[in-house]
Amino acid sequence: MCGIIGYTGHRPATQIIIEGLKRLEYRGYDSAGVAFCLQNKVHVFKSQGKLNNLENKLCSQEIYLTTTGIGHTRWATHGLPTEKNAHPHLSQNKRFALVHNGIIENFKELKHYLKDKGIQFNSDTDTEVLVQLIFYYHEQGKSILDAIYETLNQVKGSYAFALIECAHPNTIWAGRHSSPLILGIGQGENFIASDIPAFLNYTREVIFLEDNEIVELTPSTYQIYSLKNKKGISRKVTTINWDIQSAQKSGYKHFMLKEIFEQPKVIQDCLRGRIDECENTVLFSELENFPLPARLNIVACGTSFHAGMWAKYILEQIAHIPVEVDIASEFRYRNPLINKNDVIMVISQSGETADTLAGLRLAKEKNAKVIGLCNVVGSSIAREADVVIYTQAGPEISVASTKAMCSQMIMLFLLSLYWGNKKQLLTPNFKSQYIAHLLELPEQIETNLQIFHQKANHLAPKYSWANSFFYLGRGLNYPLALEGALKLKEISYIHAEGYAAGEMKHGPIALIDPQFPTFALAPEDELLPKMKSNLEEVQARGGKIIALTNINSKLEVDDPWIIPNFKSPFISFLILPALQLFAYEMAVYLGKDVDQPRNLAKSVTVE
Ligand code: AGP
């Protein structure tokens, strides 16, 4: 998830674009760049790291004269966050510059095709194929618009892009498919951006471009075209009445809530390019030359550790790979026994967590092979692992991790299908069913999020008096119970303990009384009868119970939270947001600083 912006008008474009990029930095901040047309030449400025590095590069340049330009702030997905890979990318003849947000799935094939045509590439990004392909078709004599049509009809994946060409100094071309793109309409000036905050200071008149729409804008005109039939389209202008802050949260009250509601899109992005529906298989090109693990040792912290625990059940069931899961701060000092073909997987959203990084380095010292499952491209763990697999969650701003865990679970689920298939354990029917269920997940979660939010909103005031909570689950729901408890603790500051439900009677049940409620994860699966008796033990001691369950479970508890009856493990992707929303609403009800809870940091880089 990157941020792109374009401006054409009567004001100095540099200022507008830098200001806009600052407002889009929550979308990605590992490198940035701008491009302008001046004296029949495209001028590009790029820098690694924070935006002010770019600003320092710009200050002495005469480009302040130009009134048209494009800009980009990056969240790397393909190619390390270096200056070379920063956007804008130039065409071979240096007359086109392009910025892009999204993932071009078939970029490797397109790159090969263009290389055979003599096109040289300057970066490792997927994006560069877009500008080189437009240049290629333009060189064939096509108009810029036709070159864009031709290019986009070849592309698979998601994109929002903006393009300039030096022979047309006041024109910007832009288009989208699956990534957001908004047109800002001003008086004698027009804007294009990934999100409204980028230009909200200059206009509140916007058009939300739809998928497969292209727009050509100049200071005084804009024309939208359909990619499908190249015909002109007129679209309704919407007036935005948000302030900048809420606009960055897309109207959500907190980044945490926004990130919870982004999970359907995150799953779509994680599945993108990973499933070959014709062959009914899962693809991990990163693992082509990587040994099949005889045993897997997962090492992580916090929420990432819970994702690892969840994956243990999946990897053992589907791929028959024995899995051990370690808290990184324990792993690094317990002198773990690691055999020759053992594989260590370190999981980290930030890729910078000190204990997890130390776990990685220890494993390498012991000659183990290390897979890094990370969200931040180019992070330390990503760089030091033997192989890195990226979760496509986009930047996670809220300290409490939500969509990152969802993305980790999806990737680990895909890995279990990948290795299970490699070991020829999976029947064609099993594969096609599981792949079909995975592809349906985003929409099914989307449908339920609002309902879950209302339920959480209803339950929070009812349980806000509690000073402690138990979270109980069995099997796959045990690690999810741990995660539910962690979310409640870290943002509402209510004491909470996640427990394997069967373990309660070995001690913790002593704590149960009417003041100590329980949040039970009790979907209708083979362990429900066991969960039922554990909950009866809690009720027998006056404990109040909220239970996430299904309509047919007929669970008699204080507050049943009925969720659709998905089969395991798919139901985990419904249970997770329900847990997140309950913790969120409790914290909001108690007036806590949800996005920046006390005593916590987004990335724990110390021991
Ligand atoms: C989770 O909400 C917390 N922010 C924290 O437990 C986090 O999961 C942990 O610090 C691990 O972070 P990582 O995934 O970036 O390594």
GROMACS .gro file of C-alpha atoms in nm, residues 274 281-293 315 318-319 321 389 411-424 426 431:
model
   35
  274ARG     CA    1  -0.045  -1.738  -0.483
  281THR     CA    2  -0.218  -2.552  -0.641
  282VAL     CA    3  -0.057  -2.290  -0.420
  283LEU     CA    4   0.251  -2.106  -0.545
  284PHE     CA    5   0.558  -2.005  -0.343
  285SER     CA    6   0.835  -1.919  -0.592
  286GLU     CA    7   1.045  -1.810  -0.292
  287LEU     CA    8   1.060  -2.175  -0.177
  288GLU     CA    9   1.141  -2.337  -0.512
  289ASN     CA   10   1.498  -2.422  -0.404
  290PHE     CA   11   1.422  -2.448  -0.036
  291PRO     CA   12   1.425  -2.786   0.141
  292LEU     CA   13   1.097  -2.938   0.259
  293PRO     CA   14   1.111  -2.900   0.639
  315LEU     CA   15   0.074  -2.736   0.939
  318ILE     CA   16  -0.253  -3.056   0.649
  319ALA     CA   17   0.121  -3.093   0.576
  321ILE     CA   18   0.511  -3.135   0.948
  389ILE     CA   19   0.790  -1.444   0.251
  411MET     CA   20   0.020  -1.707   0.448
  412LEU     CA   21   0.077  -1.990   0.698
  413PHE     CA   22  -0.243  -2.157   0.578
  414LEU     CA   23  -0.121  -2.129   0.216
  415LEU     CA   24   0.216  -2.272   0.322
  416SER     CA   25   0.046  -2.576   0.476
  417LEU     CA   26  -0.134  -2.639   0.145
  418TYR     CA   27   0.190  -2.582  -0.047
  419TRP     CA   28   0.396  -2.828   0.158
  420GLY     CA   29   0.104  -3.071   0.191
  421ASN     CA   30   0.081  -3.074  -0.188
  422LYS     CA   31   0.457  -3.114  -0.228
  423LYS     CA   32   0.434  -3.420  -0.001
  424GLN     CA   33   0.138  -3.547  -0.212
  426LEU     CA   34  -0.373  -3.371  -0.054
  431LYS     CA   35  -0.730  -2.888  -0.268
   0.00000   0.00000   0.00000
